[in-house]
Amino acid sequence: MAEPSSYDRAHARLTAYMRANGLKITRQRELILQTFLEAQKHLSIEELLKLVRAQDGGVGHATVYRTMKLFVQADIASERHFTEGASLYEAEGEGEHDHHDHLICRDCGRILEFEDPEIERLQEEVARRLGFKLQDHRMELFGTCTTVDCEHATQ
Amino acid sequence: MAEPSSYDRAHARLTAYMRANGLKITRQRELILQTFLEAQKHLSIEELLKLVRAQDGGVGHATVYRTMKLFVQADIASERHFTEGASLYEAEGEGEHDHHDHLICRDCGRILEFEDPEIERLQEEVARRLGFKLQDHRMELFGTCTTVDCEHATQ
DNA sequence: ATACTTGCAAATGCTTTGCAAGCAG
DNA sequence: CTGCTTGCAAAGCATTTGCAAGTAT
């Protein structure tokens, strides 16, 4: 059996969400979905808009804003706020256990993802100790990466 | 020997910073410092402005914005972005080891601070494993607190 | 056909900045 | 006195929204 591509999966998720909520699949939404997934990195609305307009110059920025909010609702994307200013969007993975945190290079902007079950366990423990019922968390590590092309990469 | 109050300490820090940078101590800056420290909680510019204006109705909002940025530079306050929208400012503590993270109640808005050396150690380890030199981090836990007055508190 | 969507422009919310008048050192 | 500060208003950003025209179902 053929493996569904990440586009196929996301598209299926979108279709289901649309159907369930009486929404429509439009040319713009298809284009934005495809462009977003192809980029395979964290994108700001501005960057995404530029890529989308390379295919269809008539797309308005409000449409990209609205569509990305929709993708977040449909669990196709998630919104991140690593720095002040513009939000970044990243593609959502599969299962229940796709939670991850981020490591961000202050020199070159590279963003790495990681998971650490031991840290998560300790977070639960801290929350319990302080009388909280933990729902979720946000953790970002900032530093500098030592890759050869650091300083040169745009992201 | 008498214990210096947190106001005294902060004021000394401010004076030193001012002198070192050729800046001036004004009536507004004194008032904002005192008001900020007395509140003893995370404050938005808007909340702080309201408190300040209760003492001196003529203070402009730009002054509060500018002054809080100054306090951050002088290491008297730090700026946090727990949610989208307005930033919150919190008073900075003493020594080198006053780093802490936050636990935020989604029901009542309460903000608790905590430190966990073990988590910090694991963060260092993750960074090293991924080839990063860690500078700092941000970690916020979100959940619900089980205090009796939760849901009723404004913060 | 119906009602959701789009693109535009205008509005929003938070924050910053230009400027003339005021004040600290 | 010098030049840092203030308050006001206007500008700046990222994002949202109202609306008339367009389009998916």
mmCIF file of C-alpha atoms (C1' of nucleotides) in Angstrom:
data_model
loop_
_atom_site.group_PDB
_atom_site.id
_atom_site.type_symbol
_atom_site.label_atom_id
_atom_site.label_comp_id
_atom_site.label_asym_id
_atom_site.label_seq_id
_atom_site.Cartn_x
_atom_site.Cartn_y
_atom_site.Cartn_z
ATOM 1 C CA MET A 1 0.000 0.000 0.000
ATOM 2 C CA ALA A 2 1.279 3.460 -0.918
ATOM 3 C CA GLU A 3 2.350 5.841 1.834
ATOM 4 C CA PRO A 4 0.210 8.961 1.898
ATOM 5 C CA SER A 5 2.348 12.097 1.536
ATOM 6 C CA SER A 6 2.223 14.768 4.194
ATOM 7 C CA TYR A 7 0.243 16.837 1.727
ATOM 8 C CA ASP A 8 -2.298 14.034 1.286
ATOM 9 C CA ARG A 9 -2.675 13.648 5.025
ATOM 10 C CA ALA A 10 -3.039 17.364 5.642
ATOM 11 C CA HIS A 11 -5.441 17.690 2.758
ATOM 12 C CA ALA A 12 -7.582 14.897 4.116
ATOM 13 C CA ARG A 13 -7.585 16.525 7.517
ATOM 14 C CA LEU A 14 -8.590 19.812 5.947
ATOM 15 C CA THR A 15 -11.378 18.270 3.903
ATOM 16 C CA ALA A 16 -12.787 16.568 6.977
ATOM 17 C CA TYR A 17 -12.648 19.778 8.959
ATOM 18 C CA MET A 18 -14.276 21.723 6.175
ATOM 19 C CA ARG A 19 -17.060 19.237 5.741
ATOM 20 C CA ALA A 20 -17.693 19.075 9.473
ATOM 21 C CA ASN A 21 -18.013 22.843 9.666
ATOM 22 C CA GLY A 22 -19.764 23.718 6.442
ATOM 23 C CA LEU A 23 -16.707 25.479 5.029
ATOM 24 C CA LYS A 24 -15.384 25.441 1.492
ATOM 25 C CA ILE A 25 -12.208 24.348 -0.182
ATOM 26 C CA THR A 26 -11.071 27.160 -2.413
ATOM 27 C CA ARG A 27 -8.253 27.650 -4.888
ATOM 28 C CA GLN A 28 -6.507 29.954 -2.384
ATOM 29 C CA ARG A 29 -6.738 27.480 0.476
ATOM 30 C CA GLU A 30 -5.348 24.659 -1.650
ATOM 31 C CA LEU A 31 -2.490 26.851 -2.808
ATOM 32 C CA ILE A 32 -1.669 28.040 0.684
ATOM 33 C CA LEU A 33 -1.724 24.501 2.068
ATOM 34 C CA GLN A 34 0.592 23.208 -0.619
ATOM 35 C CA THR A 35 2.981 26.144 -0.321
ATOM 36 C CA PHE A 36 3.037 25.918 3.457
ATOM 37 C CA LEU A 37 3.855 22.211 3.488
ATOM 38 C CA GLU A 38 6.454 22.425 0.742
ATOM 39 C CA ALA A 39 8.432 25.040 2.627
ATOM 40 C CA GLN A 40 9.107 22.502 5.380
ATOM 41 C CA LYS A 41 10.074 25.106 7.898
ATOM 42 C CA HIS A 42 8.687 27.665 10.294
ATOM 43 C CA LEU A 43 7.137 30.434 8.229
ATOM 44 C CA SER A 44 5.889 33.884 9.059
ATOM 45 C CA ILE A 45 2.774 35.143 7.323
ATOM 46 C CA GLU A 46 4.926 37.533 5.348
ATOM 47 C CA GLU A 47 7.230 34.786 4.077
ATOM 48 C CA LEU A 48 4.325 32.523 3.270
ATOM 49 C CA LEU A 49 2.523 35.310 1.444
ATOM 50 C CA LYS A 50 5.578 35.932 -0.686
ATOM 51 C CA LEU A 51 5.799 32.264 -1.653
ATOM 52 C CA VAL A 52 2.075 32.090 -2.354
ATOM 53 C CA ARG A 53 2.161 35.211 -4.494
ATOM 54 C CA ALA A 54 4.940 33.732 -6.587
ATOM 55 C CA GLN A 55 2.226 31.310 -7.747
ATOM 56 C CA ASP A 56 -0.750 33.634 -7.663
ATOM 57 C CA GLY A 57 -0.044 37.319 -7.303
ATOM 58 C CA GLY A 58 -3.652 38.141 -6.536
ATOM 59 C CA VAL A 59 -3.827 36.561 -3.094
ATOM 60 C CA GLY A 60 -4.477 39.073 -0.330
ATOM 61 C CA HIS A 61 -2.643 39.047 2.969
ATOM 62 C CA ALA A 62 -5.891 38.842 4.929
ATOM 63 C CA THR A 63 -6.572 35.543 3.187
ATOM 64 C CA VAL A 64 -3.269 34.100 4.369
ATOM 65 C CA TYR A 65 -3.940 35.260 7.922
ATOM 66 C CA ARG A 66 -7.433 33.801 7.848
ATOM 67 C CA THR A 67 -6.314 30.567 6.247
ATOM 68 C CA MET A 68 -3.504 29.917 8.706
ATOM 69 C CA LYS A 69 -5.910 30.434 11.610
ATOM 70 C CA LEU A 70 -8.139 27.899 9.922
ATOM 71 C CA PHE A 71 -5.267 25.424 9.547
ATOM 72 C CA VAL A 72 -4.553 25.787 13.241
ATOM 73 C CA GLN A 73 -8.183 24.935 13.992
ATOM 74 C CA ALA A 74 -8.001 21.977 11.631
ATOM 75 C CA ASP A 75 -4.825 20.837 13.410
ATOM 76 C CA ILE A 76 -2.737 21.143 10.280
ATOM 77 C CA ALA A 77 -0.526 23.904 11.611
ATOM 78 C CA SER A 78 0.409 25.426 14.919
ATOM 79 C CA GLU A 79 1.281 28.983 15.773
ATOM 80 C CA ARG A 80 4.488 29.867 17.619
ATOM 81 C CA HIS A 81 5.804 33.077 19.139
ATOM 82 C CA PHE A 82 9.526 32.616 19.520
ATOM 83 C CA THR A 83 10.365 36.273 19.301
ATOM 84 C CA GLU A 84 8.409 39.459 19.561
ATOM 85 C CA GLY A 85 6.865 40.579 16.356
ATOM 86 C CA ALA A 86 5.473 38.197 13.785
ATOM 87 C CA SER A 87 4.174 34.724 14.637
ATOM 88 C CA LEU A 88 5.601 31.676 12.921
ATOM 89 C CA TYR A 89 3.580 28.694 11.751
ATOM 90 C CA GLU A 90 4.776 25.115 11.682
ATOM 91 C CA ALA A 91 3.217 22.000 10.216
ATOM 92 C CA GLU A 92 1.566 19.668 12.703
ATOM 93 C CA GLY A 93 2.648 16.051 12.733
ATOM 94 C CA GLU A 94 0.645 12.897 13.208
ATOM 95 C CA GLY A 95 -0.171 11.197 16.449
ATOM 96 C CA GLU A 96 -0.863 12.218 19.989
ATOM 97 C CA HIS A 97 2.769 12.255 20.910
ATOM 98 C CA ASP A 98 4.075 14.813 18.519
ATOM 99 C CA HIS A 99 4.618 17.428 21.166
ATOM 100 C CA HIS A 100 8.040 18.987 20.952
ATOM 101 C CA ASP A 101 9.985 22.000 22.095
ATOM 102 C CA HIS A 102 12.452 24.257 20.320
ATOM 103 C CA LEU A 103 16.079 25.264 20.327
ATOM 104 C CA ILE A 104 16.723 28.542 18.533
ATOM 105 C CA CYS A 105 20.072 29.836 17.294
ATOM 106 C CA ARG A 106 20.451 33.550 17.937
ATOM 107 C CA ASP A 107 23.151 33.851 15.277
ATOM 108 C CA CYS A 108 21.586 32.218 12.262
ATOM 109 C CA GLY A 109 17.943 31.813 13.210
ATOM 110 C CA ARG A 110 17.995 28.034 12.804
ATOM 111 C CA ILE A 111 15.202 26.318 14.709
ATOM 112 C CA LEU A 112 15.656 22.752 15.958
ATOM 113 C CA GLU A 113 12.947 20.620 17.489
ATOM 114 C CA PHE A 114 13.401 18.185 20.329
ATOM 115 C CA GLU A 115 11.515 16.097 22.823
ATOM 116 C CA ASP A 116 12.663 15.170 26.299
ATOM 117 C CA PRO A 117 10.387 12.869 28.292
ATOM 118 C CA GLU A 118 12.447 13.341 31.433
ATOM 119 C CA ILE A 119 11.960 17.123 31.353
ATOM 120 C CA GLU A 120 8.254 16.596 30.758
ATOM 121 C CA ARG A 121 8.085 14.307 33.765
ATOM 122 C CA LEU A 122 9.797 16.910 35.939
ATOM 123 C CA GLN A 123 7.423 19.586 34.698
ATOM 124 C CA GLU A 124 4.492 17.442 35.807
ATOM 125 C CA GLU A 125 6.161 17.039 39.170
ATOM 126 C CA VAL A 126 6.705 20.786 39.604
ATOM 127 C CA ALA A 127 3.083 21.480 38.713
ATOM 128 C CA ARG A 128 1.823 18.892 41.167
ATOM 129 C CA ARG A 129 4.078 20.193 43.918
ATOM 130 C CA LEU A 130 2.615 23.674 43.431
ATOM 131 C CA GLY A 131 -0.970 22.486 43.361
ATOM 132 C CA PHE A 132 -1.551 22.818 39.628
ATOM 133 C CA LYS A 133 -3.153 20.548 37.125
ATOM 134 C CA LEU A 134 -0.832 20.832 34.140
ATOM 135 C CA GLN A 135 -2.427 21.324 30.729
ATOM 136 C CA ASP A 136 0.543 22.118 28.543
ATOM 137 C CA HIS A 137 3.706 24.112 28.393
ATOM 138 C CA ARG A 138 6.004 26.179 26.283
ATOM 139 C CA MET A 139 9.756 25.746 26.402
ATOM 140 C CA GLU A 140 12.301 27.409 24.170
ATOM 141 C CA LEU A 141 16.053 27.195 24.521
ATOM 142 C CA PHE A 142 18.083 30.033 23.060
ATOM 143 C CA GLY A 143 21.746 29.840 22.201
ATOM 144 C CA THR A 144 24.165 29.596 19.327
ATOM 145 C CA CYS A 145 24.665 26.649 17.054
ATOM 146 C CA THR A 146 28.080 25.551 15.922
ATOM 147 C CA THR A 147 27.223 24.473 12.412
ATOM 148 C CA VAL A 148 29.669 25.472 9.688
ATOM 149 C CA ASP A 149 27.114 27.536 7.833
ATOM 150 C CA CYS A 150 25.804 29.323 10.909
ATOM 151 C CA GLU A 151 25.869 33.099 10.411
ATOM 152 C CA HIS A 152 25.256 32.536 6.710
ATOM 153 C CA ALA A 153 21.942 30.777 6.761
ATOM 154 C CA THR A 154 18.782 32.848 6.568
ATOM 155 C CA GLN A 155 17.101 30.238 8.672
ATOM 156 C CA MET B 1 22.674 46.774 60.417
ATOM 157 C CA ALA B 2 19.290 47.562 58.846
ATOM 158 C CA GLU B 3 18.050 45.487 55.938
ATOM 159 C CA PRO B 4 17.675 47.586 52.821
ATOM 160 C CA SER B 5 14.120 47.373 51.452
ATOM 161 C CA SER B 6 13.536 46.154 47.925
ATOM 162 C CA TYR B 7 12.779 49.754 47.054
ATOM 163 C CA ASP B 8 16.118 50.895 48.458
ATOM 164 C CA ARG B 9 17.963 48.222 46.527
ATOM 165 C CA ALA B 10 16.192 48.976 43.280
ATOM 166 C CA HIS B 11 16.639 52.672 43.787
ATOM 167 C CA ALA B 12 20.358 52.237 44.333
ATOM 168 C CA ARG B 13 20.589 50.134 41.207
ATOM 169 C CA LEU B 14 18.720 52.790 39.269
ATOM 170 C CA THR B 15 20.896 55.612 40.564
ATOM 171 C CA ALA B 16 24.030 53.724 39.597
ATOM 172 C CA TYR B 17 22.680 53.012 36.135
ATOM 173 C CA MET B 18 21.639 56.624 35.662
ATOM 174 C CA ARG B 19 24.970 57.987 36.748
ATOM 175 C CA ALA B 20 26.843 55.548 34.560
ATOM 176 C CA ASN B 21 24.822 56.587 31.532
ATOM 177 C CA GLY B 22 24.359 60.300 32.061
ATOM 178 C CA LEU B 23 20.621 59.928 32.638
ATOM 179 C CA LYS B 24 18.444 61.755 35.117
ATOM 180 C CA ILE B 25 16.272 60.768 38.027
ATOM 181 C CA THR B 26 12.933 62.466 37.611
ATOM 182 C CA ARG B 27 9.783 62.723 39.650
ATOM 183 C CA GLN B 28 8.039 60.396 37.162
ATOM 184 C CA ARG B 29 10.735 57.751 37.320
ATOM 185 C CA GLU B 30 10.726 57.747 41.112
ATOM 186 C CA LEU B 31 6.951 57.438 41.159
ATOM 187 C CA ILE B 32 6.896 54.647 38.591
ATOM 188 C CA LEU B 33 9.607 52.707 40.450
ATOM 189 C CA GLN B 34 7.802 52.967 43.752
ATOM 190 C CA THR B 35 4.433 52.049 42.256
ATOM 191 C CA PHE B 36 5.878 49.138 40.323
ATOM 192 C CA LEU B 37 7.594 47.633 43.364
ATOM 193 C CA GLU B 38 4.649 48.142 45.677
ATOM 194 C CA ALA B 39 2.331 46.206 43.393
ATOM 195 C CA GLN B 40 4.400 43.068 43.971
ATOM 196 C CA LYS B 41 3.049 41.305 40.970
ATOM 197 C CA HIS B 42 3.310 41.037 37.218
ATOM 198 C CA LEU B 43 1.962 44.248 35.755
ATOM 199 C CA SER B 44 1.022 45.326 32.275
ATOM 200 C CA ILE B 45 1.819 48.847 31.168
ATOM 201 C CA GLU B 46 -1.868 49.628 31.293
ATOM 202 C CA GLU B 47 -2.255 48.438 34.893
ATOM 203 C CA LEU B 48 0.868 50.223 35.963
ATOM 204 C CA LEU B 49 -0.220 53.431 34.261
ATOM 205 C CA LYS B 50 -3.516 53.313 36.113
ATOM 206 C CA LEU B 51 -1.768 52.935 39.469
ATOM 207 C CA VAL B 52 0.692 55.681 38.644
ATOM 208 C CA ARG B 53 -2.043 58.060 37.545
ATOM 209 C CA ALA B 54 -3.844 57.521 40.831
ATOM 210 C CA GLN B 55 -0.878 59.393 42.331
ATOM 211 C CA ASP B 56 -0.187 61.775 39.479
ATOM 212 C CA GLY B 57 -2.802 62.066 36.782
ATOM 213 C CA GLY B 58 -0.488 63.904 34.437
ATOM 214 C CA VAL B 59 1.834 61.015 33.605
ATOM 215 C CA GLY B 60 1.742 60.026 29.945
ATOM 216 C CA HIS B 61 1.651 56.444 28.757
ATOM 217 C CA ALA B 62 4.787 56.924 26.658
ATOM 218 C CA THR B 63 6.659 57.765 29.844
ATOM 219 C CA VAL B 64 5.643 54.483 31.431
ATOM 220 C CA TYR B 65 6.681 52.537 28.326
ATOM 221 C CA ARG B 66 10.009 54.347 28.203
ATOM 222 C CA THR B 67 10.617 54.012 31.920
ATOM 223 C CA MET B 68 9.940 50.281 32.026
ATOM 224 C CA LYS B 69 12.369 49.732 29.154
ATOM 225 C CA LEU B 70 14.882 51.694 31.190
ATOM 226 C CA PHE B 71 14.238 49.563 34.271
ATOM 227 C CA VAL B 72 14.854 46.463 32.194
ATOM 228 C CA GLN B 73 18.186 47.904 31.093
ATOM 229 C CA ALA B 74 19.012 48.762 34.689
ATOM 230 C CA ASP B 75 18.124 45.198 35.691
ATOM 231 C CA ILE B 76 15.335 46.341 37.975
ATOM 232 C CA ALA B 77 12.584 44.722 35.958
ATOM 233 C CA SER B 78 12.180 42.089 33.294
ATOM 234 C CA GLU B 79 9.697 41.853 30.486
ATOM 235 C CA ARG B 80 7.564 38.747 29.951
ATOM 236 C CA HIS B 81 5.238 37.650 27.185
ATOM 237 C CA PHE B 82 3.062 34.947 28.658
ATOM 238 C CA THR B 83 0.150 35.537 26.356
ATOM 239 C CA GLU B 84 -0.323 37.388 23.124
ATOM 240 C CA GLY B 85 -1.079 41.027 23.502
ATOM 241 C CA ALA B 86 0.394 43.176 26.224
ATOM 242 C CA SER B 87 3.724 42.426 27.899
ATOM 243 C CA LEU B 88 3.983 42.034 31.646
ATOM 244 C CA TYR B 89 6.799 43.364 33.788
ATOM 245 C CA GLU B 90 8.117 41.738 36.925
ATOM 246 C CA ALA B 91 10.597 42.970 39.510
ATOM 247 C CA GLU B 92 14.086 41.513 39.272
ATOM 248 C CA GLY B 93 15.554 39.902 42.357
ATOM 249 C CA GLU B 94 19.072 39.936 43.712
ATOM 250 C CA GLY B 95 21.872 37.599 42.926
ATOM 251 C CA GLU B 96 23.028 35.583 39.973
ATOM 252 C CA HIS B 97 20.731 32.741 40.780
ATOM 253 C CA ASP B 98 17.418 34.449 40.589
ATOM 254 C CA HIS B 99 16.455 32.851 37.320
ATOM 255 C CA HIS B 100 13.048 31.280 37.500
ATOM 256 C CA ASP B 101 10.248 30.000 35.320
ATOM 257 C CA HIS B 102 6.496 30.381 35.531
ATOM 258 C CA LEU B 103 3.360 28.403 36.113
ATOM 259 C CA ILE B 104 0.237 30.158 34.897
ATOM 260 C CA CYS B 105 -3.355 29.348 35.848
ATOM 261 C CA ARG B 106 -5.664 29.585 32.867
ATOM 262 C CA ASP B 107 -8.710 29.961 35.139
ATOM 263 C CA CYS B 108 -7.720 32.783 37.458
ATOM 264 C CA GLY B 109 -4.575 34.187 35.860
ATOM 265 C CA ARG B 110 -2.435 33.514 38.922
ATOM 266 C CA ILE B 111 1.277 33.380 38.111
ATOM 267 C CA LEU B 112 3.608 31.279 40.254
ATOM 268 C CA GLU B 113 7.367 31.259 39.993
ATOM 269 C CA PHE B 114 9.583 28.240 40.401
ATOM 270 C CA GLU B 115 13.099 27.025 39.882
ATOM 271 C CA ASP B 116 14.145 23.496 39.051
ATOM 272 C CA PRO B 117 17.882 22.840 38.811
ATOM 273 C CA GLU B 118 17.294 19.352 37.494
ATOM 274 C CA ILE B 119 15.292 20.658 34.539
ATOM 275 C CA GLU B 120 17.961 23.262 33.887
ATOM 276 C CA ARG B 121 20.590 20.553 33.865
ATOM 277 C CA LEU B 122 18.602 18.527 31.343
ATOM 278 C CA GLN B 123 18.160 21.592 29.156
ATOM 279 C CA GLU B 124 21.923 22.037 29.072
ATOM 280 C CA GLU B 125 22.236 18.407 28.126
ATOM 281 C CA VAL B 126 19.725 18.667 25.283
ATOM 282 C CA ALA B 127 21.494 21.748 23.930
ATOM 283 C CA ARG B 128 24.869 20.063 24.045
ATOM 284 C CA ARG B 129 23.515 16.951 22.384
ATOM 285 C CA LEU B 130 22.205 19.086 19.505
ATOM 286 C CA GLY B 131 25.417 21.052 19.122
ATOM 287 C CA PHE B 132 24.219 24.281 20.729
ATOM 288 C CA LYS B 133 25.835 26.552 23.231
ATOM 289 C CA LEU B 134 22.932 27.403 25.524
ATOM 290 C CA GLN B 135 22.485 31.071 26.478
ATOM 291 C CA ASP B 136 19.115 31.051 28.181
ATOM 292 C CA HIS B 137 15.637 29.707 27.943
ATOM 293 C CA ARG B 138 11.996 30.384 28.431
ATOM 294 C CA MET B 139 9.688 27.887 30.053
ATOM 295 C CA GLU B 140 6.071 28.398 30.974
ATOM 296 C CA LEU B 141 3.718 25.772 32.327
ATOM 297 C CA PHE B 142 0.012 26.323 31.770
ATOM 298 C CA GLY B 143 -2.727 24.662 33.745
ATOM 299 C CA THR B 144 -5.313 25.248 36.413
ATOM 300 C CA CYS B 145 -4.660 25.884 40.055
ATOM 301 C CA THR B 146 -6.776 24.341 42.762
ATOM 302 C CA THR B 147 -6.791 27.226 45.204
ATOM 303 C CA VAL B 148 -10.098 28.011 46.914
ATOM 304 C CA ASP B 149 -10.260 31.487 45.473
ATOM 305 C CA CYS B 150 -9.352 30.451 41.953
ATOM 306 C CA GLU B 151 -11.911 31.745 39.439
ATOM 307 C CA HIS B 152 -12.508 34.725 41.693
ATOM 308 C CA ALA B 153 -9.075 36.280 41.763
ATOM 309 C CA THR B 154 -8.209 38.913 39.192
ATOM 310 C CA GLN B 155 -4.659 37.642 39.323
ATOM 311 C "C1'" DA C 1 -29.358 29.901 -5.521
ATOM 312 C "C1'" DT C 2 -27.163 30.318 -1.048
ATOM 313 C "C1'" DA C 3 -23.890 31.401 1.949
ATOM 314 C "C1'" DC C 4 -19.070 31.050 2.507
ATOM 315 C "C1'" DT C 5 -14.726 33.562 0.719
ATOM 316 C "C1'" DT C 6 -11.998 36.891 -1.172
ATOM 317 C "C1'" DG C 7 -9.332 41.307 -1.666
ATOM 318 C "C1'" DC C 8 -9.234 45.758 -0.437
ATOM 319 C "C1'" DA C 9 -9.066 49.267 2.779
ATOM 320 C "C1'" DA C 10 -9.898 50.756 7.162
ATOM 321 C "C1'" DA C 11 -9.678 49.700 11.964
ATOM 322 C "C1'" DT C 12 -7.506 47.640 15.890
ATOM 323 C "C1'" DG C 13 -4.232 46.985 19.865
ATOM 324 C "C1'" DC C 14 0.247 47.497 21.585
ATOM 325 C "C1'" DT C 15 4.293 50.023 21.285
ATOM 326 C "C1'" DT C 16 7.446 53.539 19.485
ATOM 327 C "C1'" DT C 17 8.804 58.067 17.939
ATOM 328 C "C1'" DG C 18 9.004 63.264 16.578
ATOM 329 C "C1'" DC C 19 8.704 67.398 18.606
ATOM 330 C "C1'" DA C 20 8.268 71.576 21.441
ATOM 331 C "C1'" DA C 21 8.154 72.657 26.167
ATOM 332 C "C1'" DG C 22 9.898 71.411 30.832
ATOM 333 C "C1'" DC C 23 13.231 70.256 34.203
ATOM 334 C "C1'" DA C 24 17.474 67.843 36.447
ATOM 335 C "C1'" DG C 25 22.253 68.224 37.172
ATOM 336 C "C1'" DC D 1 22.755 76.518 30.942
ATOM 337 C "C1'" DT D 2 22.908 72.105 28.558
ATOM 338 C "C1'" DG D 3 20.722 68.388 27.078
ATOM 339 C "C1'" DC D 4 17.966 64.646 29.019
ATOM 340 C "C1'" DT D 5 12.771 64.018 29.778
ATOM 341 C "C1'" DT D 6 8.091 64.729 29.351
ATOM 342 C "C1'" DG D 7 3.355 64.637 27.298
ATOM 343 C "C1'" DC D 8 0.981 64.785 23.315
ATOM 344 C "C1'" DA D 9 -0.131 63.313 18.964
ATOM 345 C "C1'" DA D 10 1.103 60.810 15.141
ATOM 346 C "C1'" DA D 11 3.321 56.900 13.238
ATOM 347 C "C1'" DG D 12 4.508 51.900 13.120
ATOM 348 C "C1'" DC D 13 3.700 46.914 13.075
ATOM 349 C "C1'" DA D 14 1.256 42.735 13.119
ATOM 350 C "C1'" DT D 15 -3.202 41.331 12.870
ATOM 351 C "C1'" DT D 16 -8.288 41.685 12.381
ATOM 352 C "C1'" DT D 17 -12.571 43.168 10.405
ATOM 353 C "C1'" DG D 18 -16.407 45.402 7.368
ATOM 354 C "C1'" DC D 19 -17.990 45.150 3.019
ATOM 355 C "C1'" DA D 20 -19.169 44.457 -1.812
ATOM 356 C "C1'" DA D 21 -17.990 41.332 -5.341
ATOM 357 C "C1'" DG D 22 -16.768 36.541 -6.416
ATOM 358 C "C1'" DT D 23 -17.293 31.532 -6.103
ATOM 359 C "C1'" DA D 24 -17.851 26.619 -4.196
ATOM 360 C "C1'" DT D 25 -21.377 23.403 -3.377
#
